[in-house]
Amino acid sequence: MKVKKLAPVLFAVFALVFSTLACSLGGEPGVSNIRMATDDTGDTTTTSYSPTQDFYVFFDANNVETGTTFEGRWYALDIEGEDPNTPFSTIDYDLEEDVTKVYFQLFSDTEWPVGTYRVEIYMAGVKVGETQFSVQ
């Protein structure tokens, strides 16, 4: 009788241990936690900048091989004279060993026009995410 009550508990413990090991051994390569920030630490996230601030976009690289190329494509969505479907800037980065937190910084010698912007993140040529932000 005690064996029958113990079996479901042992099964649950085994399932928990197995799922924990599976997660720690890897998974599908990709990115997560795409966010805009105010500086190169990424500690203070934002979705709004002043015209004089640099833009920082951060993301976590999960189970990605060293040397994989990431690209940030920057778009001005409602800025006069800019095509919202054509990036006004691109930044490339080849993932270095033991790096899991990646960021791109975009700066300008002049003030950014007020409006809405988008940055798309590509991994090995495939779009893996995007985020929008504004300049006010």
N, CA, C and O atoms as a DFTB+ gen file, in Angstrom:
544 C
 N C O
     1  1       0.822      -1.196       0.000
     2  2       0.000       0.000       0.000
     3  2       0.866       1.260       0.000
     4  3       0.523       2.223      -0.686
     5  1       1.959       1.290       0.733
     6  2       2.839       2.446       0.768
     7  2       3.533       2.655      -0.575
     8  3       3.812       3.795      -0.945
     9  1       3.815       1.593      -1.305
    10  2       4.469       1.689      -2.604
    11  2       3.571       2.438      -3.587
    12  3       4.067       3.259      -4.360
    13  1       2.283       2.181      -3.577
    14  2       1.360       2.855      -4.478
    15  2       1.313       4.362      -4.197
    16  3       1.199       5.150      -5.136
    17  1       1.397       4.769      -2.961
    18  2       1.365       6.193      -2.620
    19  2       2.691       6.868      -2.948
    20  3       2.723       8.064      -3.237
    21  1       3.761       6.127      -2.906
    22  2       5.079       6.686      -3.149
    23  2       5.363       6.857      -4.642
    24  3       6.131       7.742      -5.019
    25  1       4.772       6.046      -5.483
    26  2       5.041       6.079      -6.923
    27  2       4.728       7.444      -7.551
    28  3       5.570       7.952      -8.290
    29  1       3.583       8.058      -7.305
    30  2       3.331       9.374      -7.910
    31  2       4.322      10.443      -7.439
    32  3       4.698      11.325      -8.211
    33  1       4.736      10.365      -6.199
    34  2       5.703      11.335      -5.674
    35  2       7.050      11.156      -6.366
    36  3       7.676      12.135      -6.773
    37  1       7.494       9.913      -6.499
    38  2       8.761       9.650      -7.182
    39  2       8.692      10.090      -8.647
    40  3       9.653      10.653      -9.172
    41  1       7.582       9.840      -9.292
    42  2       7.414      10.267     -10.677
    43  2       7.507      11.787     -10.789
    44  3       8.164      12.298     -11.696
    45  1       6.866      12.510      -9.889
    46  2       6.898      13.975      -9.911
    47  2       8.317      14.492      -9.688
    48  3       8.746      15.435     -10.354
    49  1       9.036      13.888      -8.766
    50  2      10.422      14.298      -8.504
    51  2      11.282      14.024      -9.736
    52  3      12.089      14.869     -10.123
    53  1      11.122      12.860     -10.353
    54  2      11.877      12.513     -11.552
    55  2      11.578      13.505     -12.677
    56  3      12.499      13.958     -13.357
    57  1      10.317      13.845     -12.881
    58  2       9.934      14.782     -13.939
    59  2      10.543      16.160     -13.698
    60  3      10.999      16.809     -14.639
    61  1      10.553      16.605     -12.457
    62  2      11.131      17.901     -12.121
    63  2      12.634      17.912     -12.392
    64  3      13.151      18.853     -12.993
    65  1      13.334      16.869     -11.951
    66  2      14.781      16.781     -12.168
    67  2      15.091      16.707     -13.660
    68  3      16.005      17.382     -14.133
    69  1      14.343      15.897     -14.404
    70  2      14.572      15.751     -15.836
    71  2      14.360      17.074     -16.571
    72  3      15.168      17.435     -17.427
    73  1      13.293      17.799     -16.256
    74  2      13.019      19.061     -16.946
    75  2      14.068      20.110     -16.596
    76  3      14.434      20.919     -17.448
    77  1      14.551      20.112     -15.369
    78  2      15.597      21.043     -14.968
    79  2      16.883      20.760     -15.735
    80  3      17.535      21.686     -16.217
    81  1      17.247      19.497     -15.851
    82  2      18.448      19.124     -16.604
    83  2      18.300      19.470     -18.078
    84  3      19.254      19.953     -18.688
    85  1      17.162      19.241     -18.651
    86  2      16.938      19.539     -20.061
    87  2      17.091      21.033     -20.333
    88  3      17.672      21.428     -21.344
    89  1      16.577      21.849     -19.442
    90  2      16.690      23.296     -19.622
    91  2      18.131      23.761     -19.482
    92  3      18.561      24.654     -20.212
    93  1      18.872      23.185     -18.575
    94  2      20.242      23.621     -18.348
    95  2      21.182      23.134     -19.435
    96  3      22.263      23.699     -19.598
    97  1      20.811      22.111     -20.180
    98  2      21.679      21.583     -21.227
    99  2      21.527      22.328     -22.540
   100  3      22.240      22.029     -23.498
   101  1      20.637      23.268     -22.606
   102  2      20.494      24.046     -23.828
   103  2      19.077      24.100     -24.302
   104  3      18.135      23.878     -23.541
   105  1      18.937      24.390     -25.530
   106  2      17.640      24.530     -26.155
   107  2      17.843      25.155     -27.508
   108  3      18.958      25.192     -28.028
   109  1      16.782      25.636     -28.067
   110  2      16.849      26.269     -29.372
   111  2      17.631      27.588     -29.276
   112  3      17.422      28.359     -28.340
   113  1      18.524      27.850     -30.229
   114  2      19.208      29.144     -30.233
   115  2      18.232      30.260     -30.564
   116  3      17.322      30.084     -31.375
   117  1      18.425      31.397     -29.937
   118  2      17.561      32.539     -30.205
   119  2      17.878      33.696     -29.286
   120  3      18.898      33.699     -28.597
   121  1      17.001      34.673     -29.281
   122  2      17.154      35.832     -28.408
   123  2      15.901      36.013     -27.573
   124  3      14.820      35.545     -27.930
   125  1      16.068      36.698     -26.462
   126  2      14.943      37.016     -25.594
   127  2      15.218      38.348     -24.918
   128  3      16.317      38.897     -25.004
   129  1      14.199      38.852     -24.248
   130  2      14.328      40.036     -23.409
   131  2      14.870      41.247     -24.185
   132  3      15.781      41.925     -23.710
   133  1      14.317      41.521     -25.367
   134  2      14.723      42.696     -26.132
   135  2      14.192      43.929     -25.411
   136  3      13.008      44.010     -25.082
   137  1      15.090      44.896     -25.170
   138  2      14.696      46.079     -24.414
   139  2      15.589      47.260     -24.774
   140  3      16.753      47.085     -25.133
   141  1      15.037      48.445     -24.676
   142  2      15.786      49.682     -24.873
   143  2      16.290      50.145     -23.509
   144  3      15.649      49.909     -22.484
   145  1      17.448      50.807     -23.511
   146  2      18.044      51.260     -22.246
   147  2      18.668      52.638     -22.442
   148  3      18.818      53.127     -23.562
   149  1      19.025      53.244     -21.314
   150  2      19.575      54.598     -21.349
   151  2      21.092      54.631     -21.437
   152  3      21.668      55.677     -21.738
   153  1      21.758      53.494     -21.177
   154  2      23.217      53.478     -21.253
   155  2      23.722      52.063     -21.523
   156  3      22.932      51.136     -21.700
   157  1      25.046      51.907     -21.552
   158  2      25.630      50.628     -21.934
   159  2      25.609      49.560     -20.840
   160  3      26.110      48.456     -21.053
   161  1      25.040      49.869     -19.679
   162  2      24.867      48.827     -18.653
   163  2      23.555      48.085     -18.859
   164  3      23.433      46.916     -18.493
   165  1      22.578      48.763     -19.442
   166  2      21.267      48.164     -19.667
   167  2      20.417      48.088     -18.420
   168  3      19.347      47.480     -18.434
   169  1      20.877      48.695     -17.345
   170  2      20.157      48.603     -16.069
   171  2      18.873      49.433     -16.045
   172  3      17.905      49.055     -15.385
   173  1      18.859      50.555     -16.755
   174  2      17.687      51.417     -16.758
   175  2      17.024      51.345     -18.131
   176  3      17.519      51.909     -19.106
   177  1      15.901      50.644     -18.186
   178  2      15.195      50.502     -19.453
   179  2      14.311      51.716     -19.707
   180  3      13.930      52.433     -18.781
   181  1      13.996      51.928     -20.966
   182  2      13.171      53.066     -21.353
   183  2      12.507      52.767     -22.695
   184  3      12.902      51.845     -23.408
   185  1      11.515      53.545     -23.014
   186  2      10.938      53.522     -24.361
   187  2      10.879      54.938     -24.921
   188  3      10.292      55.174     -25.977
   189  1      11.497      55.883     -24.199
   190  2      11.458      57.279     -24.615
   191  2      12.820      57.932     -24.371
   192  3      13.422      57.766     -23.311
   193  1      13.288      58.671     -25.363
   194  2      14.579      59.349     -25.295
   195  2      14.405      60.835     -25.571
   196  3      13.408      61.263     -26.151
   197  1      15.396      61.613     -25.144
   198  2      15.461      63.016     -25.550
   199  2      16.221      63.064     -26.874
   200  3      16.894      62.096     -27.229
   201  1      16.128      64.167     -27.605
   202  2      16.808      64.267     -28.894
   203  2      18.335      64.178     -28.828
   204  3      18.979      63.964     -29.854
   205  1      18.915      64.336     -27.655
   206  2      20.378      64.308     -27.520
   207  2      20.925      62.988     -26.987
   208  3      22.142      62.814     -26.909
   209  1      20.049      62.058     -26.618
   210  2      20.509      60.791     -26.045
   211  2      20.897      59.781     -27.115
   212  3      20.365      59.788     -28.225
   213  1      21.841      58.907     -26.753
   214  2      22.164      57.752     -27.584
   215  2      21.109      56.677     -27.348
   216  3      20.527      56.599     -26.266
   217  1      20.862      55.847     -28.367
   218  2      19.910      54.733     -28.254
   219  2      20.694      53.456     -27.942
   220  3      21.739      53.204     -28.543
   221  1      20.195      52.663     -27.015
   222  2      20.777      51.364     -26.680
   223  2      19.677      50.314     -26.743
   224  3      18.636      50.462     -26.104
   225  1      19.904      49.263     -27.505
   226  2      18.989      48.128     -27.498
   227  2      19.773      46.917     -27.009
   228  3      20.867      46.625     -27.493
   229  1      19.189      46.221     -26.041
   230  2      19.793      45.036     -25.441
   231  2      18.945      43.814     -25.746
   232  3      17.736      43.915     -25.949
   233  1      19.596      42.658     -25.775
   234  2      18.888      41.385     -25.852
   235  2      19.794      40.291     -25.321
   236  3      21.017      40.428     -25.287
   237  1      19.169      39.211     -24.910
   238  2      19.903      38.056     -24.413
   239  2      20.035      37.039     -25.532
   240  3      19.050      36.687     -26.180
   241  1      21.258      36.566     -25.757
   242  2      21.526      35.528     -26.752
   243  2      21.505      34.183     -26.033
   244  3      22.318      33.937     -25.142
   245  1      20.579      33.320     -26.418
   246  2      20.368      32.045     -25.734
   247  2      20.819      30.878     -26.606
   248  3      20.298      30.669     -27.702
   249  1      21.795      30.123     -26.106
   250  2      22.273      28.920     -26.800
   251  2      22.744      29.210     -28.218
   252  3      22.526      28.409     -29.127
   253  1      23.389      30.351     -28.405
   254  2      23.845      30.777     -29.726
   255  2      25.347      30.497     -29.846
   256  3      26.112      30.774     -28.922
   257  1      25.758      29.948     -30.985
   258  2      27.158      29.613     -31.209
   259  2      28.018      30.861     -31.354
   260  3      27.586      31.863     -31.924
   261  1      29.232      30.792     -30.836
   262  2      30.210      31.855     -31.017
   263  2      30.390      32.105     -32.510
   264  3      30.457      31.164     -33.301
   265  1      30.468      33.372     -32.889
   266  2      30.647      33.742     -34.291
   267  2      29.364      34.028     -35.031
   268  3      29.402      34.546     -36.147
   269  1      28.220      33.703     -34.437
   270  2      26.937      33.998     -35.084
   271  2      26.798      35.510     -35.249
   272  3      27.083      36.268     -34.321
   273  1      26.367      35.939     -36.410
   274  2      26.223      37.365     -36.691
   275  2      24.839      37.848     -36.290
   276  3      23.822      37.258     -36.655
   277  1      24.828      38.938     -35.529
   278  2      23.603      39.653     -35.189
   279  2      23.625      40.985     -35.925
   280  3      24.686      41.558     -36.173
   281  1      22.439      41.463     -36.269
   282  2      22.317      42.749     -36.937
   283  2      21.166      43.524     -36.317
   284  3      20.094      42.974     -36.064
   285  1      21.401      44.804     -36.076
   286  2      20.348      45.709     -35.656
   287  2      20.010      46.633     -36.812
   288  3      20.888      47.318     -37.337
   289  1      18.755      46.658     -37.212
   290  2      18.290      47.547     -38.289
   291  2      17.383      48.604     -37.670
   292  3      16.382      48.277     -37.034
   293  1      17.736      49.863     -37.859
   294  2      17.056      50.988     -37.238
   295  2      16.179      51.705     -38.249
   296  3      16.622      52.013     -39.355
   297  1      14.925      51.973     -37.868
   298  2      13.937      52.600     -38.744
   299  2      13.341      53.836     -38.064
   300  3      13.095      53.831     -36.858
   301  1      13.114      54.883     -38.841
   302  2      12.372      56.064     -38.389
   303  2      10.972      55.929     -38.965
   304  3      10.795      55.980     -40.182
   305  1       9.986      55.757     -38.113
   306  2       8.647      55.396     -38.585
   307  2       7.797      56.574     -39.031
   308  3       6.988      56.436     -39.949
   309  1       7.965      57.715     -38.406
   310  2       7.117      58.860     -38.753
   311  2       7.915      60.158     -38.819
   312  3       7.443      61.215     -38.400
   313  1       9.123      60.061     -39.350
   314  2      10.006      61.217     -39.460
   315  2       9.983      61.698     -40.912
   316  3      10.206      60.915     -41.836
   317  1       9.715      62.975     -41.102
   318  2       9.644      63.531     -42.451
   319  2      10.959      63.290     -43.200
   320  3      12.046      63.531     -42.675
   321  1      10.829      62.813     -44.427
   322  2      11.998      62.559     -45.256
   323  2      12.608      61.177     -45.079
   324  3      13.550      60.827     -45.790
   325  1      12.093      60.385     -44.148
   326  2      12.601      59.023     -43.927
   327  2      11.557      58.002     -44.369
   328  3      10.372      58.148     -44.071
   329  1      11.996      56.984     -45.070
   330  2      11.113      55.890     -45.472
   331  2      10.999      54.917     -44.303
   332  3      12.009      54.352     -43.884
   333  1       9.797      54.705     -43.762
   334  2       9.646      53.834     -42.595
   335  2       9.938      52.366     -42.892
   336  3      10.027      51.556     -41.969
   337  1      10.089      52.012     -44.167
   338  2      10.366      50.629     -44.548
   339  2      11.829      50.389     -44.904
   340  3      12.213      49.271     -45.248
   341  1      12.644      51.437     -44.821
   342  2      14.067      51.324     -45.150
   343  2      14.882      51.721     -43.924
   344  3      14.692      52.812     -43.386
   345  1      15.787      50.853     -43.473
   346  2      16.593      51.217     -42.302
   347  2      17.489      52.419     -42.592
   348  3      18.086      52.515     -43.664
   349  1      17.575      53.328     -41.632
   350  2      18.474      54.468     -41.789
   351  2      19.857      54.148     -41.243
   352  3      20.810      54.891     -41.474
   353  1      19.963      53.033     -40.515
   354  2      21.255      52.584     -40.003
   355  2      21.196      51.087     -39.727
   356  3      20.144      50.550     -39.383
   357  1      22.333      50.423     -39.880
   358  2      22.454      49.013     -39.497
   359  2      23.747      48.834     -38.716
   360  3      24.739      49.521     -38.960
   361  1      23.719      47.905     -37.782
   362  2      24.893      47.590     -36.970
   363  2      25.029      46.076     -36.927
   364  3      24.058      45.368     -36.661
   365  1      26.234      45.580     -37.188
   366  2      26.516      44.144     -37.151
   367  2      27.407      43.810     -35.962
   368  3      28.215      44.627     -35.520
   369  1      27.244      42.594     -35.455
   370  2      28.084      42.105     -34.364
   371  2      28.182      40.594     -34.475
   372  3      27.170      39.907     -34.612
   373  1      29.412      40.075     -34.414
   374  2      29.644      38.632     -34.380
   375  2      29.811      38.219     -32.929
   376  3      30.697      38.712     -32.231
   377  1      28.952      37.309     -32.477
   378  2      28.924      36.912     -31.071
   379  2      30.273      36.360     -30.634
   380  3      30.847      35.488     -31.287
   381  1      30.759      36.879     -29.529
   382  2      32.032      36.437     -28.963
   383  2      31.797      35.343     -27.930
   384  3      30.691      35.190     -27.412
   385  1      32.835      34.596     -27.642
   386  2      32.749      33.489     -26.693
   387  2      32.308      33.993     -25.317
   388  3      32.781      35.023     -24.837
   389  1      31.404      33.254     -24.703
   390  2      30.888      33.515     -23.348
   391  2      30.059      34.797     -23.228
   392  3      29.787      35.240     -22.112
   393  1      29.657      35.394     -24.333
   394  2      28.793      36.575     -24.294
   395  2      27.351      36.120     -24.435
   396  3      27.011      35.389     -25.366
   397  1      26.501      36.555     -23.505
   398  2      25.079      36.223     -23.580
   399  2      24.199      37.478     -23.570
   400  3      23.031      37.413     -23.951
   401  1      24.741      38.600     -23.144
   402  2      24.004      39.869     -23.122
   403  2      24.621      40.767     -24.189
   404  3      25.781      41.165     -24.079
   405  1      23.841      41.083     -25.220
   406  2      24.333      41.832     -26.371
   407  2      23.615      43.170     -26.419
   408  3      22.440      43.267     -26.065
   409  1      24.335      44.211     -26.864
   410  2      23.657      45.482     -27.100
   411  2      24.250      46.182     -28.308
   412  3      25.408      45.982     -28.672
   413  1      23.403      47.021     -28.925
   414  2      23.812      47.911     -29.992
   415  2      23.579      49.332     -29.501
   416  3      22.568      49.621     -28.861
   417  1      24.515      50.208     -29.803
   418  2      24.394      51.622     -29.467
   419  2      24.333      52.418     -30.756
   420  3      25.128      52.202     -31.670
   421  1      23.387      53.339     -30.823
   422  2      23.279      54.218     -31.984
   423  2      23.356      55.654     -31.488
   424  3      22.602      56.058     -30.603
   425  1      24.275      56.422     -32.067
   426  2      24.433      57.815     -31.659
   427  2      24.477      58.709     -32.886
   428  3      24.659      58.244     -34.012
   429  1      24.306      60.001     -32.644
   430  2      24.291      60.979     -33.733
   431  2      25.032      62.229     -33.288
   432  3      25.013      62.592     -32.112
   433  1      25.683      62.880     -34.239
   434  2      26.354      64.153     -33.963
   435  2      25.362      65.309     -33.876
   436  3      25.684      66.384     -33.370
   437  1      24.148      65.070     -34.378
   438  2      23.099      66.077     -34.309
   439  2      21.942      65.504     -33.489
   440  3      21.941      64.323     -33.141
   441  1      20.973      66.340     -33.191
   442  2      19.822      65.875     -32.413
   443  2      18.945      64.945     -33.241
   444  3      18.780      65.127     -34.447
   445  1      18.383      63.938     -32.561
   446  2      17.438      63.023     -33.211
   447  2      16.118      63.747     -33.429
   448  3      15.670      64.475     -32.543
   449  1      15.489      63.572     -34.574
   450  2      14.162      64.156     -34.778
   451  2      13.129      63.516     -33.838
   452  3      13.190      62.321     -33.551
   453  1      12.209      64.314     -33.379
   454  2      11.125      63.819     -32.533
   455  2      10.257      62.880     -33.366
   456  3       9.932      63.181     -34.514
   457  1       9.886      61.749     -32.786
   458  2       9.042      60.799     -33.492
   459  2       9.192      59.391     -32.953
   460  3       9.751      59.171     -31.878
   461  1       8.681      58.445     -33.720
   462  2       8.683      57.039     -33.334
   463  2       9.703      56.278     -34.175
   464  3       9.846      56.514     -35.375
   465  1      10.408      55.358     -33.515
   466  2      11.465      54.576     -34.147
   467  2      11.246      53.091     -33.845
   468  3      10.520      52.731     -32.919
   469  1      11.889      52.241     -34.646
   470  2      11.855      50.799     -34.417
   471  2      13.256      50.258     -34.677
   472  3      13.973      50.729     -35.560
   473  1      13.621      49.260     -33.884
   474  2      14.857      48.522     -34.161
   475  2      14.490      47.050     -34.277
   476  3      13.801      46.496     -33.420
   477  1      14.962      46.427     -35.354
   478  2      14.746      45.000     -35.576
   479  2      16.058      44.274     -35.324
   480  3      17.127      44.759     -35.694
   481  1      15.970      43.111     -34.694
   482  2      17.144      42.287     -34.408
   483  2      17.111      41.071     -35.327
   484  3      16.103      40.370     -35.413
   485  1      18.227      40.833     -36.013
   486  2      18.378      39.680     -36.897
   487  2      19.512      38.807     -36.373
   488  3      20.535      39.309     -35.908
   489  1      19.317      37.497     -36.456
   490  2      20.342      36.531     -36.080
   491  2      20.603      35.660     -37.309
   492  3      19.703      34.981     -37.801
   493  1      21.847      35.687     -37.799
   494  2      22.225      34.920     -38.983
   495  2      21.271      35.208     -40.153
   496  3      20.903      34.307     -40.907
   497  1      20.881      36.486     -40.288
   498  2      20.041      36.903     -41.397
   499  2      18.551      36.705     -41.210
   500  3      17.771      37.052     -42.096
   501  1      18.135      36.152     -40.070
   502  2      16.716      35.894     -39.814
   503  2      16.225      36.831     -38.704
   504  3      16.841      36.924     -37.643
   505  1      15.113      37.521     -38.961
   506  2      14.564      38.416     -37.950
   507  2      14.083      37.604     -36.751
   508  3      13.305      36.659     -36.888
   509  1      14.574      38.003     -35.553
   510  2      14.219      37.288     -34.327
   511  2      13.475      38.167     -33.329
   512  3      13.065      37.687     -32.272
   513  1      13.293      39.453     -33.649
   514  2      12.539      40.308     -32.749
   515  2      12.669      41.768     -33.114
   516  3      13.461      42.137     -33.981
   517  1      11.889      42.593     -32.448
   518  2      11.917      44.035     -32.667
   519  2      11.339      44.741     -31.456
   520  3      10.679      44.128     -30.617
   521  1      11.597      46.040     -31.376
   522  2      10.986      46.873     -30.353
   523  2      10.894      48.301     -30.882
   524  3      11.679      48.713     -31.737
   525  1       9.919      49.053     -30.357
   526  2       9.723      50.434     -30.754
   527  2      10.069      51.351     -29.587
   528  3      10.026      50.953     -28.423
   529  1      10.415      52.596     -29.932
   530  2      10.706      53.614     -28.928
   531  2      10.443      54.971     -29.558
   532  3      10.202      55.076     -30.761
   533  1      10.493      56.007     -28.731
   534  2      10.212      57.337     -29.252
   535  2      11.262      58.325     -28.799
   536  3      11.992      58.101     -27.834
   537  1      11.315      59.427     -29.526
   538  2      12.127      60.585     -29.151
   539  2      11.132      61.714     -28.908
   540  3      10.291      62.016     -29.755
   541  1      11.245      62.328     -27.738
   542  2      10.299      63.396     -27.372
   543  2      11.035      64.661     -27.021
   544  3      10.408      65.667     -26.688
